[in-house]
Structure formats: structure tokens, C-alpha cells
Amino acid sequence: MKHTSIEKIIINNLKRDNIQANDIVTVNVDRVMIHDIFIPFVAEKFEEMGFSKIWDPSKAVLIYDHLVPASSVEDIRHFKIGDSFADKYEIKNIHRSDGICHQLMLEAHYVKPGDVVFGTDSHTTTYGSIGAFSSGVGYTEMAAILGTGQLWVKVPETVRVTVNGKLPDNVTAKDIVLRLIGDLGADGANYKALEFTGSTIFDLSIASRMTIANMSVEAGAKAAIFEPDEKTAEYCGILFEDLPKISGDRDADYVNEIHYNAEEIVPVMACPSSVDNIKPVAELEGIPIDQVFIGSCTNGRLEDLTVAADILKGKKAADHVRLIVTPASREIYKQAARSGILNTLISAGAIITHPGCGLCCGRAGGILSEGERIVATNNRNFLGRMGPASVDIYLGSPAVAAASAIEGKIALPKP
Amino acid sequence: MDRSQIWKFNNNVDTDQIIPSQYLLLPTIDEMKAFAFEPILPDFAKVVKSGDIIIAGENFGCGSSREQAPRILKELGIRAVIAMSFSRIFFRNAINIGLPAIICKEAYNAAHHGDQAELDLSKGSLKIENNILSCTKLSPIMQRILDHGGLVSFLNEEVL
């Protein structure tokens, strides 16, 4: 029997010989992530369900990121409820200001290749970058997992996405995933897994694979999956020989196959106000902007800040443009400080903010005003996402964001 | 059979449109529900009536995992959301909190905003004006959770 990557992970999880797409199965959960916005609701539902202990407290991770640092007095309530829930039910893995949940789950090695992981945030698909099956759930369902260690899932059908060749200069993983979302549509992968393969994909860093896995949910995907390789082993701190074999069989039952030549991918943006409204940056050049945001769980990693710093080095953001840079974690923040990247960005006029989700989810740290326009590297440009509904959000790569900051309008990076 | 007024929405209604994230920190669902659909229909919470139904196009509830999206609709008295398709997290969340989320491919084209409809949940049929449409059945596990009124009761009454 031939299987897709996700099917192999689930077969291994269930210790069964065989399963197929659309089977409904109950998986054993290897790790869960709960973030600050939903912890009060998880706690309430957990107690309503009558549980007295977490199935395995060592498998739960609690991360404060959406509300860090607090921007209203109400935010603190979430931290207090989180702290007391962790204390009562013996959760030791708590991060109170270390960075964005999806970055930390991988960076701190909470997730291993082959794991089955659920989180209270939709971008939990990010962990597919290292070969885990991971997806977002609501808070009631999270409470049920905390009590039982299990969750029912429908085995997803898989779309195989192959990218071969060498990406042109200034074309990045962000452009690959935006192009894919544009081609699939915002629901084109609904309930499905997106399995990525091809020479371009294996050439990508883990950070870039995270960008693609992160945004796969914007096409509706239940999960994204990348075959673990030497880079995965190194990132995860495990021996290559010890990696589980998670490679989709060539003749497995894929529901759809999509092929791209890397050479044909160009810098693109998701235009207001949907993630699948994709246009080449070349067609958007010259649109005036008020703000640029480089950060988020999609594009706030060291390689993203490095790309931006290379473009901004010795230059300044346009006078009227607010350039906001948010490293995805404290560790990235430290590395960017040590390597001089932060200094370059600060000298170019950037406002550096603490790792967190505030601006991306429209809560704090640079929200916009009526009728303003932003170029941003995060993952959603929904109406009202980063301020009032009249704000126009253009999503693009860190390279396009940095070039646009200098020009004060949407711009392609200079070759 | 109770008649329900239809609220019609297009494709890809996302969770930020259903409840923008700045309201998620309000301490209760009751306070939150006043802001339902604020970016696209700011008066929705004031004018929606208990028993009304939502009919939408493809991918209703796409975006974030926020369970408050189906919760506030339920609290506002929405009897069911009927869509051509749902985003997966919204779909699970809706059933888990006891809000019927029903797939009916034909409803969107048959419905007009403000039409009256008769929804028979037990039969899975929807009557809009003179059209009688059949809805897709839930999977057995989801139907059992919905029959219990949501995941909390399901776990309390059937599992634990």
C-alpha cells in the first residue's frame, strides 16, 4: 500500500498497518500548544468537562505572545488565569515573553518530526516544516485533548506540490506560498494536507519551510508537510539516522498534483482584502504606503531580518513611512543584535518591537488608522485585521517590504 | 415548523469579519456578541432575531481558530449556519459548541437576503420559498456531538 506523508505519520501514530484518506481516526497527541488569548476559555471548558488532571502535563506548552507586552488592563487577566492553570495542573512549559508560539514550538524543540501536534492557533500548521502533523483547534477541543490526550480527525486528502529549480534573486519562500494560495484560492486546500517536495523545497532553509507551512492554512489546509532531511535533523538537534521516514510515496493516492518551475516564480503580494488576491509586485509598484511591518510567525526569523537589513543597509525608510520590525523570538532578537542586523535596521529608521503577535492580530504595536496602507510580511490581510476596515494590507516578502519602506511606495528590491 | 429569516453572506467570510480580534479580550461572550460582523455589517447584532439563519457561500469562517466566532452567533440566537462549505476549524468549533453548521450546496443560489426559510434539522431539509433543498449529513461523530448540544455535554454524558 502506498501512502502520502501525512498518512504515514498517522499510521505510525495509531500503530496500524493501513489507513486511507477520509477515514475518521482518533490520534494520540504528542504535544499541545495553548496561547494567551484562549487560555481562560480552555481553563473554563477543562473544568466544565470535569477533568481533574491533564493527561500528561509535560506534553502541554503554554505561550504568552498575542498580548505581550500587555496593551490593556484586561490582558493581564489572561496571564493570571494562565499562571494559575499551569500551577494547578502542573504545566511546567510556560513562556511568558520569549516570542511567538509557532517560532518557540520549533526553536525550543517541543515538536519532533513525526509528531502529532495541536494548537489553539490556526497557524499551528507551521510545524509541518519539520515533518510533523500539526493543526489548529478551538479552545473547547483543546480542553478535551488536555483531558484525554486524544482527538478525532479525518485523515486528510493530500495535494502534492512540487517546486523544482533555482529561485531567482529576491524571490523567496513567501512568494512561493503566496503564488500557491493565489492559484488554489483561499479554500483550495480546505480540509486537505499540502505536501511539498522538489529540489527548490529541499534547498530551502527550515525557516523558509516554516514560512510556507505557516501560510498553508490560508488556502484552508489542515496541515502542511515537508520531508525531514539533514537540515531538519540539524535544526531539531537529532541524528539524521534517527529521523522517522516521512516521505510521500510517488504513486500514493494524491488528490491533486501541482508543479512549479522556480525560475518562473516572481515577487508577488496578496492585495486587499483577501489572501488569494495575488498580483506580481511589478504591477503594484508606485502605490504609496504609510507603514511597513517586517515580523510575525510567517516572516520574523533571522533570515528575514537579514534580507531586510541587506536592502536597508546605509539607506533610510522614507520620512512618512513607519517601519516596524518584530523579531519572532527572543533568541532571534539576540542573534540579530549580536550580528549587527538590528543596528542596521535601527539606523535605517526602524522601530524594533518585542517578539509577539500584537500588530499582526491588530491589537497593539503599530495598528493603523482609517484609510492607511501597509506593506506587511505577516499572513493575513483580512478587513479590519490591523486597524479599521478601511486599512489596505498588502502581504509580501521581507525583501519587498524593505524595498517598499525605502521608496515610501510599493517597490521591487533592486537586483 | 418555525420560520427563520435568512441573512445571506458571500464566499470566504473570515473570522476577523465575524468577530475582530480586538474584541476577543472582552471578558464575556455576552459583551463580545454586540460586535458580530462589525467590519461588514455593524448593525447585525442589533437587528438579528433569535431563530434567524445564516446562508453563506464557500469557506465560511476561514481564518483564525477563534471559537468565539460561532459562540457569538449562537448567543445572538442564530439557529444554524448553512454554507456551501466551511473552513475546517470553524466547522469543528461550531459543532463543538452546539451550533448547527450545515453544508447545503444549493442554498446559496436559492436564498435571498431577508427571505423566509423553514429548516428541519432532524430531516436535514431546508425550504426556501417553494424550493425544498436537502443538506449534507454530518459525520456520525459530529452528529453525536451536536445531538448532545456540544462537546462538553458529549464528554460528560457519553464518554467520561
Coordinates of C-alpha atoms in Angstrom, one line a residue, chain A residues 6-352:
Chain A
I6 CA 0.5 12.6 6.5
E7 CA -0.9 9.1 6.1
K8 CA 2.4 7.6 7.2
I9 CA 2.5 9.8 10.3
I10 CA -1.0 8.8 11.3
I11 CA -0.3 5.1 10.6
N12 CA 2.7 5.4 12.9
N13 CA 0.8 7.3 15.5
L14 CA -2.0 4.7 15.6
K15 CA 0.4 1.7 15.2
R16 CA -1.9 0.4 12.4
D17 CA -1.0 -1.2 9.2
N18 CA -3.1 0.9 7.0
I19 CA -5.4 3.9 6.8
Q20 CA -6.7 5.9 3.9
A21 CA -7.8 9.5 3.2
N22 CA -11.2 10.3 4.7
D23 CA -11.0 7.6 7.4
I24 CA -12.1 9.0 10.8
V25 CA -9.5 8.1 13.4
T26 CA -8.6 9.0 16.9
V27 CA -5.0 10.1 17.1
N28 CA -2.7 10.1 20.2
V29 CA -1.5 13.6 20.7
D30 CA 2.3 14.1 21.2
R31 CA 2.2 17.8 22.1
V32 CA -0.2 20.7 22.5
M33 CA 0.3 24.4 22.4
I34 CA -2.1 26.9 24.1
H35 CA -1.7 30.7 23.7
D36 CA -2.6 33.6 26.0
I37 CA -5.7 34.8 24.1
F38 CA -7.6 31.5 24.6
I39 CA -6.2 30.1 27.9
P40 CA -9.1 31.5 30.0
F41 CA -11.6 29.7 27.8
V42 CA -9.5 26.5 27.7
A43 CA -9.3 26.6 31.5
E44 CA -13.1 27.1 31.9
K45 CA -14.0 24.3 29.5
F46 CA -11.5 21.9 31.0
E47 CA -13.2 22.3 34.4
E48 CA -16.7 22.2 32.9
M49 CA -15.8 18.9 31.4
G50 CA -15.0 17.7 34.9
F51 CA -11.3 16.8 34.3
S52 CA -9.1 16.8 37.4
K53 CA -5.7 16.4 35.7
I54 CA -4.0 16.9 32.4
W55 CA -3.3 13.6 30.6
D56 CA 0.4 14.4 30.5
P57 CA 1.4 17.9 31.7
S58 CA 4.8 17.5 30.2
K59 CA 3.2 17.5 26.8
A60 CA 1.4 20.8 27.2
V61 CA 3.1 24.1 26.4
L62 CA 1.6 27.5 27.4
I63 CA 2.8 30.6 25.5
Y64 CA 2.0 34.2 26.0
D65 CA 2.5 36.1 22.8
H66 CA -0.6 37.7 21.4
L67 CA -0.8 40.1 24.5
V68 CA 2.9 40.6 25.2
P69 CA 3.6 43.2 26.3
A70 CA 0.1 44.0 27.6
S71 CA -1.6 46.9 25.9
S72 CA -4.8 47.0 28.1
V73 CA -5.5 46.1 31.7
E74 CA -7.7 43.2 30.6
D75 CA -4.7 41.4 29.1
I76 CA -3.1 40.8 32.5
R77 CA -6.2 38.7 33.4
H78 CA -5.2 36.2 30.8
F79 CA -1.7 35.9 32.2
K80 CA -3.0 35.4 35.7
I81 CA -5.5 32.8 34.6
G82 CA -2.7 31.1 32.6
D83 CA -0.3 31.1 35.5
S84 CA -2.8 29.6 37.9
F85 CA -4.0 27.0 35.4
A86 CA -0.4 25.9 34.9
D87 CA 0.3 25.9 38.6
K88 CA -2.9 23.9 39.4
Y89 CA -2.4 21.3 36.7
E90 CA 1.4 21.1 36.7
I91 CA 2.3 22.6 33.4
K92 CA 6.0 23.4 33.5
N93 CA 6.5 24.5 29.9
I94 CA 5.5 28.2 30.1
H95 CA 6.9 31.0 28.0
R96 CA 5.8 34.4 29.3
S97 CA 7.8 36.7 26.9
D98 CA 10.1 34.6 24.8
G99 CA 8.4 35.0 21.5
I100 CA 5.7 33.9 19.1
C101 CA 4.2 30.5 19.8
H102 CA 4.9 28.9 16.5
Q103 CA 8.5 30.0 16.5
L104 CA 9.1 28.8 20.0
M105 CA 7.5 25.4 19.5
L106 CA 10.1 24.6 16.9
E107 CA 13.0 26.6 18.2
A108 CA 12.7 25.1 21.7
H109 CA 12.4 21.6 20.3
Y110 CA 8.9 21.0 21.6
V111 CA 8.0 19.3 18.3
K112 CA 9.8 16.5 16.6
P113 CA 9.5 15.1 13.1
G114 CA 6.6 12.6 13.0
D115 CA 4.8 14.1 16.0
V116 CA 1.0 14.8 16.0
V117 CA 0.5 18.3 17.5
F118 CA -2.5 20.5 18.0
G119 CA -2.5 24.2 19.0
T120 CA -5.2 26.8 19.8
D121 CA -3.9 29.0 16.9
S122 CA -4.7 28.4 13.2
H123 CA -1.1 28.8 12.2
T124 CA -0.2 25.6 14.0
T125 CA 0.3 24.2 10.5
T126 CA 3.8 25.7 10.8
Y127 CA 5.3 22.5 12.4
G128 CA 4.8 20.6 9.1
S129 CA 8.0 22.3 8.1
I130 CA 9.9 19.7 10.1
G131 CA 7.7 16.8 9.2
A132 CA 5.1 16.9 12.0
F133 CA 1.3 16.6 11.5
S134 CA 0.0 19.7 13.2
S135 CA -3.2 21.7 13.0
G136 CA -5.2 24.3 14.8
V137 CA -8.2 23.6 17.0
G138 CA -10.7 25.6 19.1
Y139 CA -10.5 26.0 22.9
T140 CA -13.2 23.5 23.7
E141 CA -11.5 20.9 21.7
M142 CA -8.1 21.8 23.3
A143 CA -9.7 21.3 26.7
A144 CA -10.9 17.8 25.6
I145 CA -7.3 17.0 24.4
L146 CA -5.8 18.1 27.7
G147 CA -8.2 15.7 29.5
T148 CA -7.9 12.7 27.2
G149 CA -4.7 13.0 25.2
Q150 CA -6.6 12.2 22.0
L151 CA -8.5 13.8 19.2
W152 CA -10.7 12.5 16.4
V153 CA -9.5 13.6 12.9
K154 CA -10.5 12.9 9.4
V155 CA -7.4 11.6 7.6
P156 CA -6.9 14.5 5.1
E157 CA -6.6 14.0 1.3
T158 CA -3.2 15.3 0.2
V159 CA -2.2 17.7 -2.6
R160 CA 1.4 17.3 -3.7
V161 CA 3.1 20.5 -4.6
T162 CA 6.4 20.1 -6.4
V163 CA 8.8 23.0 -7.0
N164 CA 12.0 22.4 -8.9
G165 CA 14.8 24.7 -9.9
K166 CA 16.6 27.7 -8.6
L167 CA 14.6 30.7 -7.3
P168 CA 15.5 34.0 -9.0
D169 CA 17.2 36.7 -6.9
N170 CA 14.9 38.4 -4.4
V171 CA 12.3 35.6 -4.8
T172 CA 11.6 33.8 -1.6
A173 CA 9.5 31.1 0.1
K174 CA 6.9 33.8 0.8
D175 CA 6.5 34.3 -3.0
I176 CA 6.1 30.5 -3.5
V177 CA 3.4 30.2 -0.9
L178 CA 1.5 33.3 -2.0
R179 CA 1.6 32.1 -5.6
L180 CA 0.2 28.8 -4.5
I181 CA -2.6 30.4 -2.4
G182 CA -3.5 32.5 -5.4
D183 CA -3.6 29.5 -7.7
L184 CA -5.6 27.3 -5.2
G185 CA -7.8 30.1 -3.8
A186 CA -8.5 30.7 -0.1
D187 CA -10.3 27.4 0.2
G188 CA -8.5 25.5 -2.5
A189 CA -6.9 23.1 0.1
N190 CA -9.7 23.1 2.6
Y191 CA -9.5 20.0 4.8
K192 CA -6.5 18.8 2.8
A193 CA -2.8 18.4 3.5
L194 CA -0.3 20.2 1.3
E195 CA 2.8 18.1 0.8
F196 CA 5.8 20.0 -0.5
T197 CA 8.6 18.4 -2.5
G198 CA 11.1 19.1 -5.3
S199 CA 14.7 20.4 -5.5
T200 CA 13.7 24.0 -4.6
I201 CA 11.9 22.8 -1.5
F202 CA 14.9 20.8 -0.3
D203 CA 17.2 23.8 -1.0
L204 CA 15.1 25.9 1.4
S205 CA 16.2 26.6 5.0
I206 CA 13.9 25.3 7.8
A207 CA 13.0 29.0 8.4
S208 CA 11.7 29.3 4.8
R209 CA 9.9 26.0 5.1
M210 CA 8.2 27.4 8.2
T211 CA 7.0 30.4 6.1
I212 CA 5.3 28.1 3.6
A213 CA 3.9 25.7 6.2
N214 CA 2.6 28.7 8.3
M215 CA 0.7 30.2 5.4
S216 CA -0.7 26.9 4.1
V217 CA -3.7 27.4 6.3
E218 CA -4.5 30.5 4.2
A219 CA -5.5 28.1 1.4
G220 CA -7.6 26.2 4.0
A221 CA -5.1 23.4 4.5
K222 CA -5.5 21.2 7.6
A223 CA -1.8 20.6 7.5
A224 CA 1.4 21.2 5.5
I225 CA 4.2 18.6 5.4
F226 CA 7.8 18.7 4.4
E227 CA 10.0 15.6 4.3
P228 CA 12.6 15.7 7.1
D229 CA 16.2 15.8 5.8
E230 CA 19.7 16.7 7.0
K231 CA 18.6 20.3 7.6
T232 CA 15.7 19.1 9.7
A233 CA 17.9 16.8 11.8
E234 CA 20.3 19.6 12.5
Y235 CA 17.6 22.1 13.3
C236 CA 15.9 19.6 15.7
G237 CA 19.2 18.5 17.3
I238 CA 18.7 14.9 16.4
L239 CA 20.8 12.5 14.3
F240 CA 19.8 12.1 10.7
E241 CA 19.7 8.3 11.2
D242 CA 17.1 8.8 13.9
L243 CA 14.7 10.7 11.8
P244 CA 11.4 8.9 11.1
K245 CA 11.0 8.1 7.4
I246 CA 8.3 10.5 6.3
S247 CA 8.4 10.7 2.5
G248 CA 5.2 10.5 0.4
D249 CA 5.2 7.6 -2.0
R250 CA 5.4 8.7 -5.6
D251 CA 2.4 6.7 -6.6
A252 CA 0.3 7.3 -3.4
D253 CA -3.2 8.5 -3.9
Y254 CA -2.8 12.2 -4.2
V255 CA -6.0 14.2 -4.8
N256 CA -4.1 16.8 -6.9
E257 CA -0.6 17.5 -8.1
I258 CA 0.8 20.9 -8.7
H259 CA 4.1 21.7 -10.3
Y260 CA 6.1 24.9 -10.4
N261 CA 9.4 25.8 -12.0
A262 CA 11.2 28.0 -9.5
E263 CA 12.7 30.2 -12.3
E264 CA 9.1 31.3 -13.3
I265 CA 8.1 32.5 -9.8
V266 CA 8.2 36.3 -9.3
P267 CA 7.8 38.5 -6.3
V268 CA 4.1 38.8 -5.6
M269 CA 1.8 40.3 -3.0
A270 CA -1.6 39.4 -1.6
C271 CA -3.7 42.5 -2.2
P272 CA -6.6 43.8 -0.1
S273 CA -8.5 42.2 1.3
S274 CA -8.1 38.5 0.7
V275 CA -5.1 36.2 0.9
D276 CA -5.8 34.8 -2.6
N277 CA -5.9 38.2 -4.3
I278 CA -2.3 37.7 -5.6
K279 CA -0.6 40.1 -8.1
P280 CA 3.0 40.5 -9.2
V281 CA 4.8 43.3 -7.3
A282 CA 5.7 44.7 -10.7
E283 CA 2.1 45.6 -11.3
L284 CA 1.7 47.2 -7.9
E285 CA 4.9 49.4 -7.9
G286 CA 4.3 53.0 -7.0
I287 CA 1.3 52.6 -4.7
P288 CA 2.0 54.9 -1.8
I289 CA 2.2 53.4 1.7
D290 CA 2.1 54.7 5.3
Q291 CA 3.7 51.7 7.1
V292 CA 5.8 48.6 6.7
F293 CA 5.8 45.7 9.0
I294 CA 8.5 43.0 9.0
G295 CA 7.8 40.3 11.5
S296 CA 5.3 37.6 12.6
C297 CA 5.3 33.8 12.8
T298 CA 5.4 33.9 9.0
N299 CA 8.5 36.1 8.4
G300 CA 10.1 37.3 11.6
R301 CA 13.1 34.9 11.6
L302 CA 16.8 35.8 11.4
E303 CA 17.0 35.1 7.6
D304 CA 14.0 37.5 7.1
L305 CA 15.7 40.3 9.2
T306 CA 18.9 39.6 7.3
V307 CA 17.3 40.1 3.9
A308 CA 15.7 43.3 5.1
A309 CA 18.9 44.6 6.6
D310 CA 20.9 43.9 3.4
I311 CA 18.4 46.0 1.5
L312 CA 18.2 48.8 4.1
K313 CA 21.9 49.0 4.8
G314 CA 23.1 52.6 4.5
K315 CA 19.6 53.7 3.5
K316 CA 16.6 55.2 5.3
A317 CA 13.0 54.4 5.3
A318 CA 11.0 57.2 3.6
D319 CA 10.2 60.0 6.0
H320 CA 6.5 59.4 6.2
V321 CA 6.8 55.6 6.5
R322 CA 6.7 53.9 9.9
L323 CA 8.9 50.9 9.6
I324 CA 8.2 48.3 12.3
V325 CA 10.3 45.3 12.8
T326 CA 9.4 42.5 15.2
P327 CA 11.8 39.5 15.7
A328 CA 9.8 36.3 16.1
S329 CA 11.5 35.3 19.3
R330 CA 13.9 36.5 22.0
E331 CA 16.5 34.2 20.6
I332 CA 16.2 35.7 17.1
Y333 CA 16.3 39.1 18.8
K334 CA 19.5 38.3 20.5
Q335 CA 21.1 36.9 17.3
A336 CA 20.1 39.9 15.3
A337 CA 21.5 42.2 18.0
R338 CA 24.8 40.3 18.1
S339 CA 25.3 40.2 14.3
G340 CA 24.6 43.9 13.9
I341 CA 21.4 43.4 11.9
L342 CA 19.4 45.3 14.5
N343 CA 21.8 48.2 14.3
T344 CA 21.4 48.3 10.5
L345 CA 17.7 48.3 10.8
I346 CA 17.6 50.9 13.6
S347 CA 19.9 53.2 11.6
A348 CA 17.5 52.9 8.7
G349 CA 14.8 54.3 10.9
A350 CA 13.1 51.0 12.1
I351 CA 11.1 50.8 15.3
I352 CA 12.1 47.4 16.8

